């Protein structure tokens, strides 16, 4: 008998011996997992399950590609967005962020349902009410994730149980838009009750968060897009929809819906728990306005009082993409990737300090487009000549001043021998050139301004703002306008503006609404608001229907001026600014009314025979 055969027989005998000694080895519990029954019998393990449901928030608003890149506010550097070109379809969804992707959201909804079912009759000591607190969190997150889908797709299947393999039928129809709103509001009301009076850890759901999200849901529900008689008059695609009840209210009292939205927002305001410097009677100085907006953006120095629901990052934790926001979006001259880039349309939307519109036809404005603007501009946009952080060692000698260089300049002697110099933050940079801006701008908002942070190698600890009090205030003001209460609306809009150092609005009626729409965009820039706002207001054809615009900056040396190392200087240079359309081929933006609601994946429709596709697809 050869060695191999002997070894094989020996192994078989040993295995038989082991089996005979332990008949239960197949029932051994894995050492790296916990059984479901164990999870719901232990408060700490139940807590871990509930905490994991929060991971559906992902990176929130601090993703590499800002959601505003699918609006007129910004451009994504690394690939065109199909939704901007009206090229999306059930077989080509384009770029869909994880925070509103169908499967990702339903996975978290299912997890919330599992938790709610098991917490209904907790098997651990609940004398301190911990199970009720966790139930409150799960009601909130179930409502939150359902709403993420609702505002992206319209009516969706509302799931309040966790489907199992024993289900007789997995085909689930979409609920009407009205049913979805009612179900989400019901969850948020339940969350409010269960979380009332509880002190929650940072980043967890609270009563205030549930109430604020309810105000958002009801504001959307009252808006033009979701009032089907109004929407039909403004869109032929919606007018021809075979199931308009999936998109909005086909009947009912719209004034009552606005009143509900107003009351929900006011209920949050009446808590007197949130808010940052909204009690001013006049505008602060420009410098104070900048500092106030920075404090709000990074949730520090008092600005954290505006936060209602945020996702936090700590530097030693695992590799959260949101904590890499500066590396992903800093200019290439700082070794950042300049992934999301503000457009000229966005820059032009910032008012002058006196509240008048910026106008390229105004010679004073055109000659110095970055001077005397809304203070929030300077804390939101990195523009040519902006003072920023010290450069890394390979750039410090070229730019010792630490200023943003988005243009093309002369060095040498004006009127004599000059040498062209491409700014360090352009696509012709000598630092890196593959990741420079296409638009001539970079993002500053949500960047920690600490000059000691080397942003391309150190993660920051600025939280992702999911819901903040200023949104609630603006939601309230918008509902007031819809109800004809312009004076009350202006009181709160101007409170937001005074904090930023901007003068009061005085308009009424449609003129006030137009200015409010711009104010909302400027105040809540890059907070995942613009995509939905232009749709629910039904201004998307004009807001999103044109090419992204860019800026080309040149600096020409004045006669007799000599410069060897470039620095922004109006004494040495004459600057010119040319607004252009983004080059054909990079992204050819256009609007189609089917884009009011995004397509449901063909795979989902094929899997679920009861799903009805959105109109236009």
XYZ file of C-alpha atoms in Angstrom:
617
model
C 0.000 0.000 0.000
C 1.601 3.302 -1.033
C 2.065 6.320 1.279
C -0.649 8.427 -0.310
C -3.303 5.752 0.094
C -2.243 5.068 3.679
C -2.539 8.774 4.488
C -5.971 9.018 2.902
C -7.340 6.043 4.840
C -5.797 7.379 8.028
C -7.459 10.722 7.526
C -10.841 9.090 6.897
C -10.541 7.000 10.061
C -9.579 10.073 12.075
C -12.558 11.956 10.684
C -14.886 9.079 11.510
C -13.490 8.984 15.034
C -14.064 12.704 15.495
C -17.637 12.414 14.207
C -18.385 9.525 16.516
C -17.090 11.551 19.453
C -19.168 14.664 18.716
C -22.470 14.287 16.896
C -23.232 18.021 17.346
C -20.283 19.503 15.469
C -22.528 20.676 12.629
C -24.424 22.872 15.112
C -21.312 24.680 16.291
C -21.813 28.474 16.438
C -19.394 30.495 14.258
C -16.819 32.323 16.333
C -16.973 35.514 14.231
C -20.758 36.026 14.194
C -23.605 36.427 16.666
C -26.926 34.668 16.210
C -30.085 36.691 15.723
C -31.600 35.381 18.926
C -28.509 36.458 20.853
C -28.609 39.959 19.363
C -32.124 40.667 20.546
C -31.570 39.094 23.956
C -28.760 41.492 24.828
C -29.202 45.271 25.070
C -25.626 45.995 23.954
C -25.880 43.782 20.883
C -29.248 45.299 20.027
C -27.635 48.720 20.339
C -24.891 47.676 17.903
C -27.512 46.564 15.364
C -29.394 49.853 15.679
C -26.176 51.846 15.337
C -25.333 50.040 12.095
C -28.603 51.214 10.538
C -27.184 54.747 10.652
C -24.540 53.705 8.119
C -27.083 54.280 5.384
C -26.195 57.961 5.746
C -22.826 57.163 4.178
C -20.914 60.409 3.609
C -24.014 62.567 3.439
C -23.227 65.921 1.839
C -19.433 65.417 2.046
C -19.122 62.968 -0.821
C -16.342 63.317 -3.378
C -18.945 64.257 -5.977
C -21.194 66.886 -4.468
C -24.842 66.298 -5.373
C -24.788 69.890 -6.626
C -22.760 68.596 -9.595
C -26.117 67.436 -10.939
C -27.393 71.025 -10.826
C -26.381 74.421 -12.177
C -24.180 74.960 -9.106
C -21.265 72.692 -9.908
C -19.422 70.420 -12.319
C -17.884 67.023 -11.568
C -14.331 66.821 -12.823
C -14.096 63.085 -13.459
C -16.877 62.246 -15.875
C -20.032 63.775 -17.275
C -23.288 63.308 -15.390
C -25.889 61.604 -17.570
C -28.746 63.279 -15.721
C -27.368 66.672 -16.780
C -27.503 65.581 -20.418
C -30.976 64.005 -20.084
C -29.432 60.642 -20.955
C -30.752 58.629 -18.002
C -33.040 55.670 -18.573
C -34.087 52.470 -16.763
C -31.018 50.755 -18.226
C -28.695 53.724 -17.598
C -29.379 55.391 -14.280
C -26.269 57.548 -14.456
C -24.554 58.391 -11.176
C -26.933 57.746 -8.278
C -25.589 58.585 -4.841
C -25.735 55.809 -2.272
C -27.969 57.952 -0.090
C -30.866 57.687 -2.535
C -30.036 54.466 -4.388
C -32.960 52.019 -4.433
C -31.241 48.900 -3.049
C -29.075 50.760 -0.537
C -32.057 52.512 1.017
C -34.262 49.428 1.122
C -31.500 47.449 2.829
C -31.520 49.986 5.648
C -35.325 50.132 5.700
C -35.396 46.343 6.084
C -32.871 46.552 8.922
C -35.021 49.145 10.669
C -38.042 46.862 10.276
C -36.140 43.931 11.781
C -35.162 46.088 14.735
C -38.698 47.404 15.284
C -40.147 43.875 15.199
C -37.664 42.581 17.761
C -37.829 45.641 20.005
C -41.615 45.455 20.246
C -41.223 42.895 23.050
C -37.622 43.212 24.221
C -35.998 40.117 25.700
C -33.527 42.143 27.747
C -33.995 44.368 30.775
C -35.922 47.427 29.546
C -36.510 49.037 32.928
C -34.583 52.112 31.781
C -36.624 52.393 28.567
C -33.665 51.709 26.287
C -35.811 49.664 23.914
C -38.227 52.556 23.426
C -35.346 54.881 22.707
C -33.966 52.494 20.072
C -37.439 52.143 18.571
C -37.605 55.909 18.271
C -34.334 55.911 16.358
C -35.562 53.182 14.029
C -38.824 54.983 13.307
C -36.804 58.071 12.453
C -34.376 56.279 10.155
C -37.124 54.303 8.452
C -38.858 57.591 7.725
C -35.593 59.216 6.674
C -34.657 56.489 4.191
C -38.158 56.243 2.768
C -38.072 60.008 2.195
C -34.718 59.811 0.441
C -36.396 57.542 -2.117
C -39.657 59.513 -2.202
C -38.094 62.824 -3.178
C -35.949 61.151 -5.860
C -38.438 58.750 -7.482
C -41.882 59.907 -6.356
C -44.192 57.305 -4.790
C -42.403 54.114 -3.728
C -43.365 50.865 -1.992
C -43.656 51.645 1.716
C -42.291 48.684 3.668
C -43.123 48.323 7.330
C -42.236 44.649 7.746
C -39.037 42.742 6.982
C -39.728 40.375 4.120
C -38.394 36.816 4.587
C -37.873 33.840 2.291
C -41.208 32.412 3.421
C -43.215 35.262 1.851
C -45.784 34.118 -0.702
C -45.313 37.141 -2.966
C -42.414 39.557 -3.349
C -44.185 41.758 -5.892
C -45.006 45.041 -4.164
C -46.715 48.013 -5.840
C -45.702 51.619 -5.380
C -47.779 53.507 -2.860
C -49.310 56.769 -3.967
C -47.361 59.902 -3.189
C -49.962 60.881 -0.602
C -49.749 57.476 1.087
C -45.966 57.765 1.218
C -46.117 61.194 2.844
C -48.632 59.959 5.400
C -46.556 56.873 6.245
C -43.340 58.857 6.651
C -45.016 61.512 8.772
C -46.513 58.758 10.933
C -43.057 57.259 11.516
C -41.623 60.650 12.388
C -44.464 61.359 14.809
C -43.771 58.014 16.489
C -40.088 58.875 16.686
C -40.882 62.269 18.218
C -42.960 60.676 20.963
C -40.420 57.988 21.805
C -37.437 60.357 21.767
C -39.051 63.220 23.643
C -37.027 64.365 26.620
C -34.127 62.034 25.881
C -30.525 63.167 25.829
C -28.951 61.542 22.791
C -25.341 61.052 21.810
C -24.004 63.248 19.011
C -25.100 62.008 15.616
C -28.151 60.111 16.888
C -31.771 60.829 16.037
C -33.624 63.162 18.381
C -37.139 64.463 18.799
C -36.013 67.690 17.107
C -34.570 65.776 14.139
C -37.839 63.896 13.659
C -39.843 67.113 13.814
C -37.492 68.924 11.417
C -37.587 66.095 8.884
C -41.384 66.143 9.092
C -41.292 69.848 8.208
C -39.132 69.065 5.154
C -41.438 66.250 4.009
C -44.537 68.429 4.295
C -42.893 71.381 2.524
C -42.105 69.175 -0.471
C -45.624 67.750 -0.386
C -47.110 71.249 -0.702
C -44.814 72.359 -3.550
C -45.758 72.833 -7.207
C -44.288 69.555 -8.458
C -46.440 67.492 -6.133
C -49.691 69.355 -6.723
C -50.696 67.503 -9.855
C -53.114 70.128 -11.268
C -50.281 72.687 -11.020
C -47.627 70.303 -12.307
C -49.740 69.247 -15.299
C -50.074 72.864 -16.362
C -46.298 73.271 -16.300
C -45.150 69.947 -17.781
C -46.464 67.948 -20.710
C -44.713 64.815 -19.415
C -46.571 64.993 -16.108
C -49.778 65.948 -17.906
C -49.573 62.710 -19.895
C -48.609 60.493 -16.952
C -50.895 57.473 -16.661
C -50.522 57.252 -12.870
C -50.168 60.834 -11.609
C -51.107 59.738 -8.087
C -47.592 58.281 -7.830
C -46.120 61.743 -8.386
C -48.239 63.967 -6.179
C -51.698 64.908 -4.931
C -54.342 64.567 -7.618
C -56.926 66.314 -5.441
C -57.375 67.893 -2.031
C -56.834 71.238 -0.393
C -53.402 72.573 -1.283
C -53.748 75.495 1.111
C -54.227 72.976 3.904
C -51.002 71.254 2.853
C -49.110 74.541 3.040
C -50.611 75.157 6.448
C -49.407 71.756 7.670
C -45.913 72.528 6.386
C -45.941 75.894 8.129
C -47.159 74.402 11.420
C -44.556 71.616 11.320
C -41.697 74.075 10.855
C -43.054 76.430 13.511
C -43.293 73.543 15.978
C -39.519 73.053 15.671
C -38.915 76.771 16.078
C -41.098 76.846 19.175
C -38.878 74.252 20.850
C -36.304 77.032 21.365
C -33.600 74.373 21.267
C -31.706 75.387 18.141
C -30.467 78.422 16.269
C -27.396 80.574 15.824
C -27.523 84.377 15.775
C -31.005 84.690 14.304
C -32.128 87.410 16.696
C -30.294 90.321 15.039
C -32.118 93.523 14.149
C -29.595 94.656 11.520
C -26.834 93.143 9.375
C -23.508 92.373 11.032
C -20.284 93.583 9.421
C -18.907 91.758 6.397
C -16.129 90.243 8.513
C -18.635 89.025 11.106
C -20.829 87.643 8.355
C -17.964 85.599 6.989
C -17.083 84.256 10.426
C -20.708 83.412 11.208
C -21.062 81.439 7.986
C -17.794 79.606 8.598
C -18.966 78.678 12.101
C -22.190 77.288 10.639
C -20.376 75.375 7.910
C -17.888 73.604 10.165
C -20.265 73.360 13.162
C -17.933 75.083 15.630
C -17.585 78.249 17.686
C -21.327 78.439 18.287
C -22.364 77.370 14.801
C -23.029 73.864 16.091
C -26.241 75.220 17.648
C -27.692 75.258 14.126
C -27.165 71.508 13.713
C -30.171 69.257 14.253
C -29.034 66.006 12.644
C -25.404 65.521 11.600
C -22.983 62.714 10.819
C -19.681 63.085 12.661
C -16.165 61.957 11.784
C -13.194 61.363 14.046
C -9.722 61.182 12.596
C -8.667 57.862 14.201
C -11.752 55.994 12.923
C -11.988 53.833 9.819
C -11.561 55.387 6.396
C -14.773 57.426 6.098
C -14.788 59.026 2.669
C -16.486 62.117 4.055
C -13.488 62.847 6.261
C -11.373 63.001 3.077
C -13.519 65.844 1.739
C -10.613 68.353 1.584
C -8.328 65.967 -0.296
C -11.162 65.137 -2.699
C -12.077 68.766 -3.379
C -9.043 70.972 -2.648
C -7.317 72.502 -5.713
C -4.639 70.482 -7.455
C -1.993 73.033 -6.485
C -2.445 71.701 -2.953
C -2.437 68.096 -4.242
C -6.209 67.927 -3.964
C -8.429 66.452 -6.647
C -10.774 69.433 -7.315
C -13.517 66.838 -7.826
C -16.550 69.128 -7.483
C -16.145 72.566 -9.025
C -18.456 75.597 -8.662
C -19.779 77.012 -11.915
C -19.857 80.635 -13.002
C -23.663 80.502 -12.707
C -23.264 79.855 -8.996
C -20.663 82.596 -8.542
C -22.876 85.081 -10.369
C -25.780 84.258 -8.037
C -24.042 85.901 -5.074
C -25.351 89.436 -4.586
C -23.297 92.535 -4.010
C -22.949 93.664 -0.413
C -25.723 96.232 -0.882
C -28.124 93.503 -1.974
C -28.135 94.352 -5.684
C -27.544 91.695 -8.325
C -24.074 91.151 -9.726
C -24.006 92.147 -13.404
C -21.227 91.554 -15.924
C -22.584 94.482 -17.933
C -21.703 96.773 -15.053
C -18.100 97.927 -15.706
C -17.290 98.160 -11.999
C -18.534 94.627 -11.362
C -16.795 93.200 -14.438
C -13.444 94.756 -13.558
C -13.413 93.308 -10.015
C -15.928 90.436 -9.886
C -14.716 89.080 -6.546
C -14.905 92.303 -4.595
C -17.723 93.576 -2.385
C -19.807 90.405 -2.640
C -22.085 88.618 -0.183
C -19.795 87.525 2.700
C -20.937 83.923 2.263
C -19.206 83.888 -1.123
C -15.781 84.182 0.516
C -16.446 81.203 2.806
C -17.888 79.045 0.020
C -15.764 79.505 -3.122
C -12.041 79.336 -3.831
C -11.520 81.908 -6.591
C -8.502 83.485 -8.257
C -6.555 85.551 -5.732
C -8.337 84.183 -2.653
C -6.127 83.912 0.410
C -5.933 80.283 1.468
C -3.513 77.956 3.264
C 0.272 77.713 3.051
C 1.369 75.553 0.136
C 3.023 72.187 0.543
C 6.854 72.288 0.270
C 6.891 71.713 -3.491
C 4.653 74.740 -4.031
C 5.705 77.091 -1.243
C 8.613 78.546 -3.205
C 6.422 79.208 -6.235
C 3.577 80.682 -4.173
C 4.881 81.829 -0.789
C 1.719 83.913 -0.248
C -0.652 80.904 -0.157
C -3.146 82.366 -2.632
C -5.417 80.545 -5.053
C -4.038 80.760 -8.597
C -6.781 79.979 -11.131
C -5.454 82.204 -13.915
C -2.652 82.774 -16.395
C -0.213 85.586 -15.680
C 2.883 87.344 -16.932
C 6.129 87.510 -15.004
C 9.150 89.616 -15.914
C 8.829 93.310 -16.780
C 5.697 94.886 -18.162
C 6.331 96.478 -21.544
C 9.566 94.473 -21.824
C 10.405 90.775 -21.661
C 7.640 88.724 -20.072
C 7.231 85.019 -19.390
C 3.800 83.334 -19.246
C 3.008 81.620 -15.969
C 0.141 79.167 -15.458
C -1.394 79.322 -11.990
C -0.695 76.409 -9.664
C -4.408 75.601 -9.436
C -5.041 75.394 -13.178
C -4.917 72.377 -15.456
C -1.498 73.623 -16.584
C -0.069 73.538 -13.063
C 3.542 72.515 -12.514
C 2.456 70.779 -9.277
C -0.179 68.454 -10.790
C -2.183 68.984 -13.952
C -4.518 65.982 -14.266
C -6.886 67.128 -11.540
C -7.210 70.861 -12.030
C -10.440 72.790 -12.208
C -12.324 73.110 -15.484
C -14.473 75.999 -14.277
C -11.846 78.258 -12.694
C -13.203 77.700 -9.175
C -12.912 75.327 -6.246
C -14.958 74.572 -3.134
C -14.108 76.220 0.161
C -17.265 75.431 2.134
C -17.002 72.646 4.742
C -13.187 72.813 4.637
C -11.445 73.090 8.001
C -9.417 76.330 7.619
C -6.734 75.227 10.098
C -3.465 76.034 8.230
C -1.645 73.196 10.004
C -3.812 70.556 8.338
C -2.126 69.135 5.259
C -5.377 68.420 3.526
C -4.246 65.825 1.015
C -2.892 63.535 3.748
C -4.862 64.288 6.950
C -8.567 63.627 7.348
C -10.701 66.386 8.827
C -13.355 66.243 11.538
C -16.013 68.508 10.045
C -19.449 66.838 10.324
C -21.828 66.228 7.440
C -24.931 68.386 7.969
C -28.029 66.329 7.231
C -30.614 68.712 8.739
C -30.018 72.107 10.295
C -32.188 74.713 11.924
C -31.726 77.326 9.194
C -33.445 74.970 6.759
C -36.421 74.773 9.123
C -36.562 78.585 9.291
C -36.450 78.899 5.507
C -39.068 76.160 5.149
C -41.302 78.149 7.471
C -40.726 81.334 5.481
C -41.548 79.574 2.217
C -44.802 78.237 3.623
C -45.640 81.736 4.870
C -45.152 83.148 1.371
C -47.418 80.474 -0.107
C -50.076 81.471 2.418
C -49.770 85.178 1.578
C -47.916 86.074 4.781
C -45.027 87.965 3.187
C -44.231 90.107 6.217
C -43.736 87.056 8.433
C -41.677 85.368 5.709
C -39.373 88.378 5.334
C -38.869 88.564 9.088
C -37.163 85.157 9.041
C -35.448 85.409 5.664
C -33.897 88.673 6.780
C -32.830 87.130 10.080
C -30.753 84.668 8.041
C -29.386 87.484 5.881
C -28.521 89.744 8.826
C -26.416 86.942 10.299
C -24.482 86.837 7.026
C -24.064 90.616 6.891
C -26.580 91.154 4.090
C -29.334 93.822 3.978
C -33.023 93.097 4.294
C -35.236 92.042 1.417
C -38.177 94.356 0.833
C -39.965 92.744 -2.140
C -43.383 91.109 -2.022
C -45.210 88.501 -4.080
C -43.428 86.748 -6.940
C -40.414 89.070 -6.697
C -39.916 88.017 -3.077
C -40.203 84.343 -4.047
C -37.553 84.755 -6.749
C -35.111 86.345 -4.332
C -35.913 83.749 -1.691
C -35.066 80.962 -4.119
C -31.647 82.492 -4.682
C -31.176 83.120 -0.951
C -31.984 79.493 -0.139
C -29.434 78.274 -2.659
C -26.674 80.564 -1.402
C -27.337 79.822 2.276
C -27.623 76.035 1.872
C -25.003 75.584 -0.817
C -23.751 71.998 -1.273
C -26.266 70.673 1.292
C -28.117 68.411 -1.187
C -30.934 70.946 -1.522
C -30.607 72.466 -4.986
C -31.338 69.250 -6.935
C -34.753 68.948 -5.308
C -35.568 72.635 -4.960
C -35.391 73.434 -8.684
C -37.636 70.447 -9.358
C -40.280 71.054 -6.710
C -40.447 74.741 -7.715
C -40.581 73.576 -11.360
C -37.928 76.081 -12.452
C -35.610 73.324 -13.684
C -36.018 74.069 -17.428
C -34.381 77.492 -16.992
C -32.112 76.629 -14.057
C -30.705 73.398 -15.477
C -31.232 73.766 -19.193
C -28.030 75.564 -20.215
C -24.330 74.792 -20.444
C -22.140 75.165 -17.408
C -20.228 78.427 -17.573
C -16.578 78.873 -16.643
C -14.163 81.758 -16.074
C -10.828 82.417 -17.773
C -8.610 84.815 -15.797
C -5.533 86.565 -17.180
C -3.108 88.891 -15.467
C -1.130 91.302 -17.643
C 1.817 93.159 -16.113
C 1.435 96.905 -16.055
C 4.049 98.897 -17.912
C 7.295 99.154 -15.943
C 6.251 96.678 -13.255
C 8.689 93.841 -12.593
C 7.621 90.568 -10.961
C 9.729 87.438 -10.604
C 7.491 85.444 -8.236
C 3.810 85.836 -8.964
C 1.430 87.182 -6.324
C -2.041 88.606 -6.800
C -1.643 92.388 -7.015
C -3.805 95.024 -8.657
C -0.857 97.376 -8.333
C 1.274 95.213 -10.616
C -1.374 93.623 -12.825
C -4.355 94.417 -14.954
C -6.726 91.488 -14.647
C -9.313 90.473 -17.179
C -12.135 87.978 -16.779
C -13.783 86.120 -19.633
C -16.972 84.101 -19.034
C -17.266 81.165 -21.424
C -19.365 78.063 -21.927
C -17.768 74.803 -20.866
C -16.208 73.197 -23.912
C -18.438 70.968 -26.028
C -17.912 67.322 -25.170
C -17.066 67.749 -21.498
C -20.748 67.891 -20.585
C -23.537 69.024 -22.887
C -26.268 70.009 -20.469
C -29.932 70.079 -21.410
C -33.269 69.620 -19.680
C -36.081 67.155 -20.354
C -39.251 67.134 -18.250
C -38.906 63.405 -17.590
C -36.081 64.412 -15.239
C -38.534 65.744 -12.673
C -38.622 62.133 -11.476
C -35.732 59.755 -11.992
C -36.073 56.304 -13.575
C -36.435 53.132 -11.541
C -33.842 50.562 -12.560
C -34.925 48.116 -15.266
C -33.684 45.286 -13.033
C -36.014 46.386 -10.234
C -38.977 46.576 -12.611
C -38.123 43.134 -13.995
C -37.921 41.700 -10.479
C -41.166 43.279 -9.322
C -44.018 43.003 -11.830
C -46.160 45.447 -9.837
C -43.720 48.357 -10.150
C -44.878 51.125 -12.481
C -42.101 53.080 -14.198
C -41.970 56.874 -13.974
C -43.347 58.875 -16.959
C -41.044 59.588 -19.871
C -39.060 56.358 -19.541
